[in-house]
Coordinates of C-alpha atoms in Angstrom, one line a residue:
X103 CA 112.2 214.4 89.6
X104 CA 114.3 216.3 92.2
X105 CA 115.0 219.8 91.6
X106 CA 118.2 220.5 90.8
X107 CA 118.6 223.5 93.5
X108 CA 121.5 222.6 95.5
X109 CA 120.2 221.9 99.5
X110 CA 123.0 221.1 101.5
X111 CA 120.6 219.5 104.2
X112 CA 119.6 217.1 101.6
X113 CA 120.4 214.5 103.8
X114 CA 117.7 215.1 106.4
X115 CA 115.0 214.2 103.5
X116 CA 115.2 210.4 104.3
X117 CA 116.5 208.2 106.5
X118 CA 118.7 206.0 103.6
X119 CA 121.3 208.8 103.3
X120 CA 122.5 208.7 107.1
X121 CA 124.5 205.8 105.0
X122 CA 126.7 208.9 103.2
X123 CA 127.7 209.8 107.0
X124 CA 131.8 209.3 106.2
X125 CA 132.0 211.3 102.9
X126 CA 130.0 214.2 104.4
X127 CA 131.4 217.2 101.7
X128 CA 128.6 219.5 101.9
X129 CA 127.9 221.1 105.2
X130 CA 127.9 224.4 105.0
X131 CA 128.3 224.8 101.6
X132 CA 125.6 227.7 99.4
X133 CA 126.6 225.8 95.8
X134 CA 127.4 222.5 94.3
X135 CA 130.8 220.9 95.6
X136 CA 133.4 222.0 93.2
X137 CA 135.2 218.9 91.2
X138 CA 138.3 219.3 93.5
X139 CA 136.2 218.8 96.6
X140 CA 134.5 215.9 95.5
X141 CA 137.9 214.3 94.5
X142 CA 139.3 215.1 98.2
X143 CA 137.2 212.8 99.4
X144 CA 138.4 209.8 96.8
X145 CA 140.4 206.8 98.6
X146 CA 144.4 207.6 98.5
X147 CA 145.8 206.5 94.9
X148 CA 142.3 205.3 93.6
X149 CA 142.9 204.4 89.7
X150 CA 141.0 203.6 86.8
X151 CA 142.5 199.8 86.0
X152 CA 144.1 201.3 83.0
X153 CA 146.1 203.6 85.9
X154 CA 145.4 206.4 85.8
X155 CA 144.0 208.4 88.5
X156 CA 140.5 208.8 89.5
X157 CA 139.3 212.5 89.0
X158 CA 136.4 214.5 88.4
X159 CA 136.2 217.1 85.5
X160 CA 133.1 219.3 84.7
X161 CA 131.1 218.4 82.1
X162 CA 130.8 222.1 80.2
X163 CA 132.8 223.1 77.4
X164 CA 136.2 223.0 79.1
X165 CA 135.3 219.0 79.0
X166 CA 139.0 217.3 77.6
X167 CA 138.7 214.5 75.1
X168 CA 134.8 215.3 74.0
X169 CA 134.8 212.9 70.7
X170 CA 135.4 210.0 73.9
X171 CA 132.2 208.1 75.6
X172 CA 131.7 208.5 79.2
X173 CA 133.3 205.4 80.3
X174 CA 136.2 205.4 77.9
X175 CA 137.0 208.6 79.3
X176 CA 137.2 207.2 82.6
X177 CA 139.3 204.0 81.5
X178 CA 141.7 206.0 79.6
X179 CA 142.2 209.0 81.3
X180 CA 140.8 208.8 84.8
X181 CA 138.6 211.6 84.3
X182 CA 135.0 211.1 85.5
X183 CA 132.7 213.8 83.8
X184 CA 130.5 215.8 86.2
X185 CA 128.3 218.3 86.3
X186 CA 126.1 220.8 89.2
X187 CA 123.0 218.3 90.1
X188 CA 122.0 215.4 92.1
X189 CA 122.8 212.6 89.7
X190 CA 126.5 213.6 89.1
X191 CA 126.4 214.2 92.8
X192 CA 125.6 211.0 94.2
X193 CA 127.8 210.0 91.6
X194 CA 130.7 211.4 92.9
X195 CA 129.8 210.1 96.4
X196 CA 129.5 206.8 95.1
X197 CA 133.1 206.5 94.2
X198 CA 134.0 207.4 97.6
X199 CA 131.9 204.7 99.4
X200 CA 132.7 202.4 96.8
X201 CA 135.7 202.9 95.1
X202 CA 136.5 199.1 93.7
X203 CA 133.0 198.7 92.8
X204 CA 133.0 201.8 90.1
X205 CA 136.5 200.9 88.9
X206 CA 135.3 197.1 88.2
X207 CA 132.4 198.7 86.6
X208 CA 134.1 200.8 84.7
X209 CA 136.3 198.7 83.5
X210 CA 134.0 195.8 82.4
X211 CA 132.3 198.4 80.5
X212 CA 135.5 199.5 78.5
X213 CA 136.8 195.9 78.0
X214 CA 133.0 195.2 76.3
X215 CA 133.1 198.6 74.5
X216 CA 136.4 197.3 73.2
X217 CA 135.2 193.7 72.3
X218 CA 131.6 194.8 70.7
X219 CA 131.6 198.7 69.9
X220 CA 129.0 200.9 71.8
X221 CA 126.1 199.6 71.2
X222 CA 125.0 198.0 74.8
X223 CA 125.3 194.0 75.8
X224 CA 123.8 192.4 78.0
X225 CA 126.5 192.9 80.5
X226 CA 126.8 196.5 79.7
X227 CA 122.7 197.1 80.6
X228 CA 123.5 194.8 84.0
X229 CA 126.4 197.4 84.6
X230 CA 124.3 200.4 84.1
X231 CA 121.0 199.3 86.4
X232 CA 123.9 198.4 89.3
X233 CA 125.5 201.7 89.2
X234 CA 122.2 203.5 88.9
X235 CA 119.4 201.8 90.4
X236 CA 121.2 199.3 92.3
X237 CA 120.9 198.4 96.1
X238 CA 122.4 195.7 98.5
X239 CA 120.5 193.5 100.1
X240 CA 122.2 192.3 102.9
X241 CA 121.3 189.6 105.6
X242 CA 123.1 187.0 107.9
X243 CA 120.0 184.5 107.6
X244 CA 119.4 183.1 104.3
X245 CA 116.0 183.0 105.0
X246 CA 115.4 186.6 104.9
X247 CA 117.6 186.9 100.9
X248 CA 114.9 184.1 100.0
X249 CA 112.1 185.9 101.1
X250 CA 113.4 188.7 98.6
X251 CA 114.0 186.2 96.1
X252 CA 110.0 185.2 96.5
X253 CA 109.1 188.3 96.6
X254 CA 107.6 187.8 100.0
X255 CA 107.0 191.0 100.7
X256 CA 105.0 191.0 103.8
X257 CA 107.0 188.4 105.5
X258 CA 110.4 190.1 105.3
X259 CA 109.2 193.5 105.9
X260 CA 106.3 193.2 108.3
X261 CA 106.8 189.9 110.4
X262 CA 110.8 190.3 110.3
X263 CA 110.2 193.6 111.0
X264 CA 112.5 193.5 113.9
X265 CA 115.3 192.2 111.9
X266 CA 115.6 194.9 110.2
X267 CA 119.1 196.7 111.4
X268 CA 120.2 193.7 113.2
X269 CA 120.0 190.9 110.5
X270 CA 119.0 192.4 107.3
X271 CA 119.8 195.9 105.8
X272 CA 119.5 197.6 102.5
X273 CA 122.6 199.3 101.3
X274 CA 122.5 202.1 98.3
X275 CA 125.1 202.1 95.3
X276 CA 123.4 203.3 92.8
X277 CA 123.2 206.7 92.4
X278 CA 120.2 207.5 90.5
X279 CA 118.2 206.2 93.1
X280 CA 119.9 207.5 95.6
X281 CA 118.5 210.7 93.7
X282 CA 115.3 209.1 93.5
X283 CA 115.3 209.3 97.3
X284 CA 115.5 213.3 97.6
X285 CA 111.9 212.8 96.5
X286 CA 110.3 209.6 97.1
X287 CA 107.2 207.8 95.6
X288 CA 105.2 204.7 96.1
X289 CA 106.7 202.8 93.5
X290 CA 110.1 203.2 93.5
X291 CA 111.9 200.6 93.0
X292 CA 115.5 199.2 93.0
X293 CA 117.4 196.3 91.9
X294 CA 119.5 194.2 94.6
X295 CA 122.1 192.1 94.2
X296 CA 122.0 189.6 97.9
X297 CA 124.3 189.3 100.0
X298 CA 124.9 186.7 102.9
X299 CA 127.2 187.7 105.6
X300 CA 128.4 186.4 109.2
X301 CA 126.0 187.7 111.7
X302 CA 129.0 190.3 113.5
X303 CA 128.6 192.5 110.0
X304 CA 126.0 194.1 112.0
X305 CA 128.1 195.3 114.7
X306 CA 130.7 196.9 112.4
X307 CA 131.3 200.3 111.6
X308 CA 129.4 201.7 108.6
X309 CA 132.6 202.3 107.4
X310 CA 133.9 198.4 107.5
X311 CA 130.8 197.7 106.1
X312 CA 131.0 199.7 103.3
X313 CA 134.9 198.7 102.5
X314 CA 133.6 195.1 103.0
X315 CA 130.2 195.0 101.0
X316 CA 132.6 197.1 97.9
X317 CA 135.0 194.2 98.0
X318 CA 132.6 191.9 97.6
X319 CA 130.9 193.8 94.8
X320 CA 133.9 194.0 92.9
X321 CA 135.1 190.4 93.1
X322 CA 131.5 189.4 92.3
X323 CA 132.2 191.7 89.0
X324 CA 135.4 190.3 88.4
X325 CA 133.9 186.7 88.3
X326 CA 131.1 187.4 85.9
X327 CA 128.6 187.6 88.3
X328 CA 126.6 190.0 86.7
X329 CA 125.9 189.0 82.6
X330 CA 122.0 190.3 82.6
X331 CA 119.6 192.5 84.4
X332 CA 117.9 189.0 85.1
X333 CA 120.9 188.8 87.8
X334 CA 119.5 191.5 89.5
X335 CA 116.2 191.7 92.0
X336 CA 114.1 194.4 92.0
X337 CA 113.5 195.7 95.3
X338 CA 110.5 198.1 96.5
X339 CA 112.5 200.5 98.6
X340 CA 109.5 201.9 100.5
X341 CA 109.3 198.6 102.3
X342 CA 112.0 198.8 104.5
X343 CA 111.0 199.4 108.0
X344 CA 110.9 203.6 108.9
X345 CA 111.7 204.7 104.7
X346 CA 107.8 205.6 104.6
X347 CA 105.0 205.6 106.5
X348 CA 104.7 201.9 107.0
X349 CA 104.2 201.4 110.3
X350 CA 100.9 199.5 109.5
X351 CA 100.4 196.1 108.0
X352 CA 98.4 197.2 105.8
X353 CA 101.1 199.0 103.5
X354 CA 102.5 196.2 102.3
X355 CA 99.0 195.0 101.0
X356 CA 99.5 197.2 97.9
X357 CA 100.0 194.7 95.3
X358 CA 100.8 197.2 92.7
X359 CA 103.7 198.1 94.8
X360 CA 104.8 195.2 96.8
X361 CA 104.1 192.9 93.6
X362 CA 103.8 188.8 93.9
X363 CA 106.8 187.1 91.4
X364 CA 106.1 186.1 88.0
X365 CA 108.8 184.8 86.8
X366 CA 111.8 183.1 87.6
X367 CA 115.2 185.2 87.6
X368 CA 118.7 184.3 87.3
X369 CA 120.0 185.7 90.9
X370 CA 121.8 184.4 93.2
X371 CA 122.8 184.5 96.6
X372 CA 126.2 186.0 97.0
X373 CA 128.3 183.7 99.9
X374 CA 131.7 185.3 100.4
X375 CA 134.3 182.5 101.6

């Protein structure tokens, strides 16, 4: 687990957060970012769907509406609890990069709350791996998402090696990995949700990216997408070419790691129109 001393060149510990470039809040900075600096960062008007106003409020005994859960708190009053470590961090960050996504999440989670109590659903787990262990897997060839899908490991990280960046990419959202990250471990693992895109994604900003991959999220959320963790992959992060020391074939012949599939899953490939 990463320590929870702030570093503000946290970012030089692996390459997956050069993707937190645009919502860069902590140069420079000896402590955690205050609430209000965090917020600053927040899209222009971004609301819970009930509309009220995204915020963040720390979690100590200041903490307004305590007898409320996490994400009815959110839903009803805009106020996203938050307190001085990595987790709430990348948290934080998360709603900056993707803004829609967290609101969907957030409020699928209240409308089930609503409709079954707080005991979790199916849906409600699904939710929770996205928004903490969830990646993107992101590719213009379907053929590189079925390799994923087969859990042909070798083949899409060793002889599409050079794909990587050009046709294929692995985008973070969830934020406990990201914290994961800080500290990482053979074994680590995510789960993806795939994405096919037009091959010119590539060439975009890491900003249009971002604003289009959360747009998709979110209206893949909206449709029901997501009813199980079974519609999610897992992924081992470590795989993707220059996270670890894998410049060697041999690597992704850890079968522990880079497991074969067992079992059929319920994801799909996500085609935007």
């Amino acid at each position: 687990m990463a320590s929870e001393i702030w570093n503000p060149r946290f970012d030089t510990l692996h390459p997956c957060f050069e993707q937190l470039q645009n919502v860069r809040c902590w140069d420079g900075l000896e402590h955690w970012p205050a609430c209000e600096q965090l917020a600053g960062f927040l899209p222009t008007g971004l609301r819970a769907q009930s509309g009220l106003p995204i915020t963040f409020v720390p979690q100590d005994d200041t903490l307004p509406f305590p007898e409320l859960y996490y994400e009815e708190r959110i839903f009803q009053h805009g106020m996203v609890s938050t307190r001085p470590n990595w987790h709430d961090f990348f948290n934080a960050l998360m709603w900056n990069v993707f803004p829609r996504s967290k609101v969907m999440i957030n409020a699928l989670h209240a409308a089930d709350i609503t409709q079954y109590g707080k005991p979790r659903t199916p849906q409600r787990d699904a939710l929770t791996v996205l928004d903490e262990s969830g990646v993107l897997i992101v590719a213009s060839r379907r053929s590189l998402l079925q390799r994923v899908l087969d859990f042909a490991w070798d083949d899409l990280f060793w002889q599409e090696r050079a794909a990587w960046g050009r046709e294929v990419g692995c985008y973070m959202i969830g934020h406990a990995t990201l914290e994961k990250m800080l500290t990482p471990y053979i074994g680590v693992t995510a789960h993806a949700l795939l994405v096919e895109v037009d091959p010119t994604f590539f060439a975009l900003p890491l900003a249009k990216q971002h604003v289009y991959l959360d747009g998709v999220v979110a209206d893949t959320l909206v449709q029901g997408e997501l009813v199980s963790t079974a519609s999610l992959n897992p992924f081992p992060l470590l795989g993707v070419p220059e996270w670890w020391d894998n410049a060697h074939q041999v690597f992704y012949q850890n079968k522990a790691y880079f497991r074969d599939k067992n079992r059929e899953r319920a994801v799909n490939i996500i085609a935007p129109v």
